[in-house]
Tab-separated table of N, CA and C in Angstrom:
chain	number	residue	atom	x	y	z
A	24	MET	N	0.869	-1.200	0.027
A	24	MET	CA	0.024	-0.032	0.015
A	24	MET	C	0.935	1.198	-0.004
A	25	ASN	N	1.025	1.863	-1.139
A	25	ASN	CA	1.993	2.968	-1.269
A	25	ASN	C	1.249	4.350	-1.245
A	26	GLU	N	-0.056	4.372	-1.267
A	26	GLU	CA	-0.808	5.553	-1.322
A	26	GLU	C	-1.486	5.868	0.043
A	27	ILE	N	-1.508	7.146	0.368
A	27	ILE	CA	-2.210	7.524	1.683
A	27	ILE	C	-3.558	8.132	1.240
A	28	ASN	N	-4.603	7.642	1.857
A	28	ASN	CA	-5.922	8.129	1.574
A	28	ASN	C	-6.205	9.363	2.425
A	29	VAL	N	-6.270	10.610	1.820
A	29	VAL	CA	-6.454	11.830	2.460
A	29	VAL	C	-7.887	12.290	2.540
A	30	VAL	N	-8.813	11.576	2.049
A	30	VAL	CA	-10.239	11.922	2.092
A	30	VAL	C	-10.782	12.070	3.551
A	31	PRO	N	-10.422	11.132	4.411
A	31	PRO	CA	-10.893	11.328	5.782
A	31	PRO	C	-10.370	12.574	6.442
A	32	TYR	N	-9.094	13.012	6.190
A	32	TYR	CA	-8.544	14.196	6.720
A	32	TYR	C	-9.265	15.408	6.253
A	33	ILE	N	-9.653	15.440	4.974
A	33	ILE	CA	-10.327	16.561	4.350
A	33	ILE	C	-11.722	16.662	5.072
A	34	ASP	N	-12.385	15.532	5.236
A	34	ASP	CA	-13.737	15.524	5.895
A	34	ASP	C	-13.590	16.117	7.309
A	35	VAL	N	-12.620	15.776	8.070
A	35	VAL	CA	-12.431	16.227	9.481
A	35	VAL	C	-12.190	17.750	9.384
A	36	MET	N	-11.311	18.205	8.586
A	36	MET	CA	-11.024	19.630	8.353
A	36	MET	C	-12.256	20.453	8.025
A	37	LEU	N	-13.122	19.949	7.122
A	37	LEU	CA	-14.385	20.602	6.815
A	37	LEU	C	-15.279	20.700	7.929
A	38	VAL	N	-15.458	19.634	8.714
A	38	VAL	CA	-16.311	19.646	9.881
A	38	VAL	C	-15.833	20.686	10.920
A	39	LEU	N	-14.477	20.745	11.189
A	39	LEU	CA	-13.931	21.736	12.116
A	39	LEU	C	-14.151	23.120	11.620
A	40	LEU	N	-14.020	23.349	10.261
A	40	LEU	CA	-14.219	24.678	9.630
A	40	LEU	C	-15.745	25.144	9.910
A	41	VAL	N	-16.690	24.183	9.733
A	41	VAL	CA	-18.090	24.504	9.929
A	41	VAL	C	-18.342	24.840	11.464
A	42	ILE	N	-17.730	24.048	12.330
A	42	ILE	CA	-17.911	24.332	13.713
A	42	ILE	C	-17.430	25.701	14.140
A	43	PHE	N	-16.225	26.033	13.615
A	43	PHE	CA	-15.649	27.412	13.931
A	43	PHE	C	-16.495	28.519	13.322
A	44	MET	N	-16.958	28.318	12.074
A	44	MET	CA	-17.801	29.350	11.448
A	44	MET	C	-19.137	29.573	12.196
A	45	VAL	N	-19.672	28.524	12.789
A	45	VAL	CA	-20.890	28.665	13.457
A	45	VAL	C	-20.691	29.322	14.876
A	46	THR	N	-19.683	28.846	15.606
A	46	THR	CA	-19.423	29.390	16.898
A	46	THR	C	-18.766	30.717	17.025
A	47	ALA	N	-18.075	31.164	16.017
A	47	ALA	CA	-17.340	32.482	16.068
A	47	ALA	C	-18.325	33.645	16.287
A	48	PRO	N	-19.442	33.732	15.603
A	48	PRO	CA	-20.321	34.883	15.789
A	48	PRO	C	-20.978	34.823	17.171
A	49	MET	N	-21.019	33.679	17.813
A	49	MET	CA	-21.663	33.658	19.138
A	49	MET	C	-20.767	34.163	20.215
A	50	MET	N	-19.509	34.211	20.009
A	50	MET	CA	-18.529	34.594	21.053
A	50	MET	C	-18.530	36.186	21.141
A	51	SER	N	-18.632	36.697	22.353
A	51	SER	CA	-18.586	38.202	22.486
A	51	SER	C	-17.086	38.559	22.624
A	52	PRO	N	-16.750	39.537	21.934
A	52	PRO	CA	-15.329	40.018	22.021
A	52	PRO	C	-15.131	40.724	23.370
A	53	GLY	N	-13.891	40.528	23.897
A	53	GLY	CA	-13.474	41.207	25.161
A	53	GLY	C	-13.386	42.624	24.974
A	54	VAL	N	-13.774	43.460	25.931
A	54	VAL	CA	-13.644	44.912	25.851
A	54	VAL	C	-12.506	45.315	26.670
A	55	ILE	N	-11.634	46.157	26.067
A	55	ILE	CA	-10.438	46.608	26.704
A	55	ILE	C	-10.549	48.052	26.930
A	56	ASP	N	-10.372	48.516	28.223
A	56	ASP	CA	-10.406	49.890	28.558
A	56	ASP	C	-8.975	50.430	28.357
A	57	LEU	N	-8.785	51.241	27.356
A	57	LEU	CA	-7.454	51.819	27.154
A	57	LEU	C	-7.329	53.058	27.952
A	58	PRO	N	-6.144	53.334	28.411
A	58	PRO	CA	-5.924	54.551	29.227
A	58	PRO	C	-6.005	55.771	28.357
A	59	THR	N	-6.469	56.850	28.947
A	59	THR	CA	-6.568	58.087	28.209
A	59	THR	C	-5.618	59.091	28.731
A	60	VAL	N	-5.226	60.046	27.929
A	60	VAL	CA	-4.243	61.098	28.247
A	60	VAL	C	-5.022	62.347	28.470
A	61	GLY	N	-4.924	62.865	29.687
A	61	GLY	CA	-5.556	64.057	29.997
A	61	GLY	C	-4.609	65.276	29.883
A	62	LYS	N	-5.162	66.415	30.067
A	62	LYS	CA	-4.256	67.563	29.986
A	62	LYS	C	-3.450	67.683	31.250
A	63	ALA	N	-2.224	68.091	31.134
A	63	ALA	CA	-1.376	68.266	32.287
A	63	ALA	C	-1.896	69.447	33.096
A	64	SER	N	-1.873	69.224	34.477
A	64	SER	CA	-2.408	70.274	35.346
A	64	SER	C	-1.442	71.491	35.293
A	65	GLN	N	-0.120	71.233	35.184
A	65	GLN	CA	0.764	72.249	35.179
A	65	GLN	C	1.934	72.045	34.088
A	66	VAL	N	2.472	73.083	33.645
A	66	VAL	CA	3.520	72.929	32.729
A	66	VAL	C	4.779	72.554	33.466
A	67	PRO	N	5.575	71.562	32.955
A	67	PRO	CA	6.784	71.084	33.636
A	67	PRO	C	7.818	72.327	33.799
A	68	VAL	N	8.420	72.293	34.986
A	68	VAL	CA	9.339	73.381	35.274
A	68	VAL	C	10.696	73.074	34.649
A	69	LYS	N	11.216	74.125	34.066
A	69	LYS	CA	12.532	74.020	33.388
A	69	LYS	C	13.637	73.938	34.415
A	70	PRO	N	14.689	73.248	34.081
A	70	PRO	CA	15.736	72.983	35.137
A	70	PRO	C	16.581	74.125	35.430
A	71	LEU	N	17.160	74.159	36.628
A	71	LEU	CA	18.220	75.093	37.020
A	71	LEU	C	19.548	74.448	36.590
A	72	GLU	N	20.241	75.128	35.700
A	72	GLU	CA	21.463	74.507	35.120
A	72	GLU	C	22.690	75.065	35.854
A	73	VAL	N	23.480	74.235	36.451
A	73	VAL	CA	24.723	74.613	37.110
A	73	VAL	C	25.864	74.236	36.077
A	74	ILE	N	26.636	75.233	35.662
A	74	ILE	CA	27.661	75.065	34.737
A	74	ILE	C	29.010	75.084	35.385
A	75	LEU	N	29.745	74.026	35.309
A	75	LEU	CA	31.062	73.932	35.951
A	75	LEU	C	32.178	74.032	34.862
A	76	ALA	N	32.983	75.074	34.954
A	76	ALA	CA	34.095	75.258	33.964
A	76	ALA	C	35.272	74.398	34.296
A	77	ALA	N	36.160	74.391	33.358
A	77	ALA	CA	37.432	73.571	33.612
A	77	ALA	C	38.210	74.115	34.716
A	78	ASP	N	38.225	75.410	35.011
A	78	ASP	CA	39.032	75.953	36.087
A	78	ASP	C	38.330	75.865	37.400
A	79	GLY	N	37.156	75.313	37.486
A	79	GLY	CA	36.411	75.067	38.760
A	79	GLY	C	35.391	76.185	39.058
A	80	SER	N	35.311	77.201	38.215
A	80	SER	CA	34.355	78.228	38.491
A	80	SER	C	32.915	77.752	38.146
A	81	VAL	N	31.982	78.321	38.905
A	81	VAL	CA	30.616	77.908	38.847
A	81	VAL	C	29.694	79.025	38.340
A	82	THR	N	28.869	78.744	37.322
A	82	THR	CA	27.866	79.706	36.867
A	82	THR	C	26.483	78.964	36.789
A	83	ILE	N	25.502	79.720	36.925
A	83	ILE	CA	24.109	79.095	36.845
A	83	ILE	C	23.279	79.748	35.725
A	84	ARG	N	22.323	79.025	35.285
A	84	ARG	CA	21.385	79.511	34.239
A	84	ARG	C	20.038	78.919	34.704
A	85	ASP	N	19.112	79.863	34.934
A	85	ASP	CA	17.727	79.448	35.352
A	85	ASP	C	16.870	79.708	34.204
A	86	ARG	N	16.548	78.712	33.452
A	86	ARG	CA	15.684	78.836	32.235
A	86	ARG	C	14.227	79.098	32.681
A	87	GLU	N	13.826	78.756	33.875
A	87	GLU	CA	12.463	78.955	34.355
A	87	GLU	C	12.256	80.496	34.443
A	88	ARG	N	13.211	81.251	34.761
A	88	ARG	CA	13.096	82.698	34.940
A	88	ARG	C	13.430	83.432	33.645
A	89	GLY	N	13.724	82.703	32.591
A	89	GLY	CA	13.986	83.282	31.295
A	89	GLY	C	15.486	83.722	31.097
A	90	ASP	N	16.373	83.190	31.946
A	90	ASP	CA	17.767	83.475	31.803
A	90	ASP	C	18.368	82.700	30.641
A	91	SER	N	18.945	83.358	29.674
A	91	SER	CA	19.635	82.563	28.656
A	91	SER	C	21.160	82.640	28.769
A	92	THR	N	21.608	83.668	29.570
A	92	THR	CA	23.047	83.707	29.882
A	92	THR	C	23.361	83.247	31.174
A	93	PRO	N	24.463	82.578	31.373
A	93	PRO	CA	24.843	82.093	32.734
A	93	PRO	C	25.362	83.246	33.613
A	94	HIS	N	25.066	83.174	34.944
A	94	HIS	CA	25.570	84.163	35.876
A	94	HIS	C	26.550	83.529	36.803
A	95	ALA	N	27.648	84.177	37.035
A	95	ALA	CA	28.716	83.641	37.994
A	95	ALA	C	28.176	83.701	39.384
A	96	ILE	N	28.532	82.630	40.191
A	96	ILE	CA	28.145	82.535	41.548
A	96	ILE	C	29.226	81.849	42.400
A	97	PRO	N	29.439	82.289	43.605
A	97	PRO	CA	30.437	81.549	44.415
A	97	PRO	C	29.920	80.079	44.733
A	98	ARG	N	30.874	79.207	44.863
A	98	ARG	CA	30.407	77.812	45.027
A	98	ARG	C	29.733	77.562	46.330
A	99	ASN	N	30.107	78.303	47.331
A	99	ASN	CA	29.407	78.083	48.592
A	99	ASN	C	27.994	78.634	48.673
A	100	ASP	N	27.618	79.581	47.749
A	100	ASP	CA	26.224	80.044	47.678
A	100	ASP	C	25.380	79.215	46.764
A	101	LEU	N	25.921	78.272	46.067
A	101	LEU	CA	25.162	77.468	45.094
A	101	LEU	C	24.001	76.704	45.720
A	102	ALA	N	24.288	76.049	46.820
A	102	ALA	CA	23.198	75.186	47.407
A	102	ALA	C	22.098	76.081	47.964
A	103	ARG	N	22.493	77.238	48.555
A	103	ARG	CA	21.455	78.095	49.080
A	103	ARG	C	20.551	78.640	47.987
A	104	LEU	N	21.170	79.041	46.866
A	104	LEU	CA	20.400	79.518	45.769
A	104	LEU	C	19.504	78.445	45.186
A	105	ALA	N	20.050	77.200	45.038
A	105	ALA	CA	19.206	76.073	44.531
A	105	ALA	C	18.041	75.813	45.445
A	106	ARG	N	18.249	75.860	46.739
A	106	ARG	CA	17.156	75.633	47.690
A	106	ARG	C	16.074	76.736	47.604
A	107	GLU	N	16.552	78.025	47.418
A	107	GLU	CA	15.576	79.089	47.304
A	107	GLU	C	14.698	78.864	46.020
A	108	ARG	N	15.298	78.464	44.902
A	108	ARG	CA	14.604	78.301	43.663
A	108	ARG	C	13.695	77.094	43.778
A	109	GLN	N	14.039	76.059	44.541
A	109	GLN	CA	13.178	74.898	44.778
A	109	GLN	C	12.115	75.227	45.694
A	110	SER	N	12.261	76.222	46.545
A	110	SER	CA	11.164	76.560	47.499
A	110	SER	C	10.131	77.281	46.631
A	111	GLU	N	10.478	78.016	45.600
A	111	GLU	CA	9.477	78.632	44.712
A	111	GLU	C	8.818	77.642	43.859
A	112	HIS	N	9.610	76.691	43.267
A	112	HIS	CA	9.129	75.619	42.413
A	112	HIS	C	9.640	74.263	42.938
A	113	PRO	N	8.913	73.553	43.751
A	113	PRO	CA	9.390	72.343	44.385
A	113	PRO	C	9.806	71.215	43.373
A	114	ASP	N	9.218	71.193	42.119
A	114	ASP	CA	9.604	70.217	41.216
A	114	ASP	C	10.709	70.555	40.285
A	115	GLN	N	11.364	71.700	40.501
A	115	GLN	CA	12.449	72.155	39.581
A	115	GLN	C	13.661	71.310	39.770
A	116	PRO	N	14.070	70.604	38.651
A	116	PRO	CA	15.296	69.857	38.843
A	116	PRO	C	16.559	70.746	38.706
A	117	VAL	N	17.630	70.250	39.257
A	117	VAL	CA	18.963	70.914	39.165
A	117	VAL	C	19.898	70.045	38.370
A	118	VAL	N	20.322	70.495	37.250
A	118	VAL	CA	21.294	69.645	36.347
A	118	VAL	C	22.647	70.275	36.421
A	119	ILE	N	23.684	69.465	36.422
A	119	ILE	CA	25.023	69.940	36.407
A	119	ILE	C	25.668	69.691	35.039
A	120	SER	N	26.125	70.710	34.389
A	120	SER	CA	26.707	70.663	33.130
A	120	SER	C	28.189	71.028	33.276
A	121	ALA	N	29.066	70.034	33.109
A	121	ALA	CA	30.461	70.326	33.371
A	121	ALA	C	31.261	70.335	32.083
A	122	ASP	N	32.265	71.189	32.051
A	122	ASP	CA	33.165	71.229	30.872
A	122	ASP	C	33.879	69.906	30.716
A	123	ARG	N	34.162	69.594	29.508
A	123	ARG	CA	34.837	68.297	29.227
A	123	ARG	C	36.181	68.150	29.978
A	124	LYS	N	36.844	69.271	30.179
A	124	LYS	CA	38.150	69.280	30.765
A	124	LYS	C	38.115	69.410	32.303
A	125	ALA	N	36.905	69.557	32.865
A	125	ALA	CA	36.777	69.740	34.277
A	125	ALA	C	37.096	68.389	34.960
A	126	GLN	N	37.676	68.423	36.123
A	126	GLN	CA	38.012	67.215	36.905
A	126	GLN	C	36.727	66.602	37.362
A	127	TYR	N	36.713	65.256	37.321
A	127	TYR	CA	35.510	64.470	37.714
A	127	TYR	C	35.267	64.689	39.268
A	128	GLU	N	36.327	64.861	39.980
A	128	GLU	CA	36.191	65.102	41.501
A	128	GLU	C	35.444	66.394	41.769
A	129	SER	N	35.651	67.464	40.988
A	129	SER	CA	34.923	68.694	41.269
A	129	SER	C	33.482	68.623	40.899
A	130	VAL	N	33.170	67.781	39.916
A	130	VAL	CA	31.772	67.496	39.546
A	130	VAL	C	31.051	66.771	40.732
A	131	LEU	N	31.709	65.799	41.202
A	131	LEU	CA	31.140	65.060	42.330
A	131	LEU	C	31.001	65.902	43.663
A	132	LYS	N	31.978	66.832	43.833
A	132	LYS	CA	31.887	67.688	45.022
A	132	LYS	C	30.652	68.621	44.897
A	133	VAL	N	30.399	69.167	43.702
A	133	VAL	CA	29.280	69.950	43.541
A	133	VAL	C	27.989	69.240	43.759
A	134	MET	N	27.906	68.063	43.154
A	134	MET	CA	26.682	67.192	43.302
A	134	MET	C	26.534	66.788	44.825
A	135	ASP	N	27.621	66.483	45.470
A	135	ASP	CA	27.475	66.061	46.865
A	135	ASP	C	27.105	67.272	47.778
A	136	ASP	N	27.630	68.474	47.492
A	136	ASP	CA	27.251	69.611	48.289
A	136	ASP	C	25.743	69.923	48.076
A	137	LEU	N	25.256	69.813	46.882
A	137	LEU	CA	23.839	70.088	46.648
A	137	LEU	C	22.997	69.033	47.389
A	138	GLN	N	23.336	67.788	47.325
A	138	GLN	CA	22.530	66.722	47.942
A	138	GLN	C	22.594	66.844	49.497
A	139	ARG	N	23.754	67.216	50.032
A	139	ARG	CA	23.883	67.353	51.457
A	139	ARG	C	23.082	68.534	52.027
A	140	GLN	N	22.896	69.557	51.204
A	140	GLN	CA	22.179	70.768	51.655
A	140	GLN	C	20.623	70.580	51.421
A	141	GLY	N	20.236	69.388	50.943
A	141	GLY	CA	18.761	69.122	50.840
A	141	GLY	C	18.259	69.523	49.496
A	142	VAL	N	19.016	69.689	48.495
A	142	VAL	CA	18.452	70.049	47.163
A	142	VAL	C	17.978	68.741	46.568
A	143	LYS	N	16.738	68.758	46.110
A	143	LYS	CA	16.150	67.562	45.487
A	143	LYS	C	16.414	67.543	43.981
A	144	ARG	N	16.297	66.303	43.378
A	144	ARG	CA	16.335	66.158	41.927
A	144	ARG	C	17.589	66.728	41.343
A	145	VAL	N	18.802	66.214	41.753
A	145	VAL	CA	20.034	66.654	41.195
A	145	VAL	C	20.433	65.663	40.114
A	146	GLY	N	20.838	66.128	38.932
A	146	GLY	CA	21.255	65.186	37.863
A	146	GLY	C	22.407	65.767	37.088
A	147	LEU	N	22.843	64.981	36.057
A	147	LEU	CA	23.930	65.427	35.230
A	147	LEU	C	23.366	65.651	33.793
A	148	LEU	N	23.783	66.706	33.159
A	148	LEU	CA	23.463	67.056	31.853
A	148	LEU	C	24.514	66.548	30.890
A	149	VAL	N	24.116	65.805	29.954
A	149	VAL	CA	25.134	65.195	29.011
A	149	VAL	C	24.883	65.794	27.595
A	150	LYS	N	25.937	65.825	26.880
A	150	LYS	CA	25.859	66.281	25.500
A	150	LYS	C	25.943	65.103	24.520
A	151	GLN	N	25.099	65.093	23.537
A	151	GLN	CA	25.091	64.019	22.565
A	151	GLN	C	26.456	63.967	21.860
A	152	GLN	N	26.835	62.814	21.380
A	152	GLN	CA	28.148	62.604	20.731
A	152	GLN	C	28.228	63.507	19.490
A	153	GLY	N	27.184	63.532	18.593
A	153	GLY	CA	27.385	64.183	17.384
A	153	GLY	C	27.203	65.727	17.450
A	154	SER	N	26.718	66.228	18.632
A	154	SER	CA	26.412	67.643	18.757
A	154	SER	C	27.614	68.516	19.007
């Protein structure tokens, strides 16, 4: 017997097809509640940018107040000023932008001083490779 009789297989497939065609309209599709996006209650606060130069000098730029040019500030007044700005806007982040030639230790000192003085949301600002 070299031949396989496929007629019974075709009959079974047709019966299954009829069963699925009859039962498919009877099934109710599941309802999925998708999340909606509402309007933000407030506009996000722009960060306070601390710019650390290669020589260790510190300048700040507060884009929330519309400052586009950095202002020089003594390093020991930095934490006080950042706390004052965060008292006005509690969600305002503080980002540290260091010169490429600045020592890593000075960046960490500035970050550590800010965190020890209770400044919240301290981060690092990085520049993209191609920019």
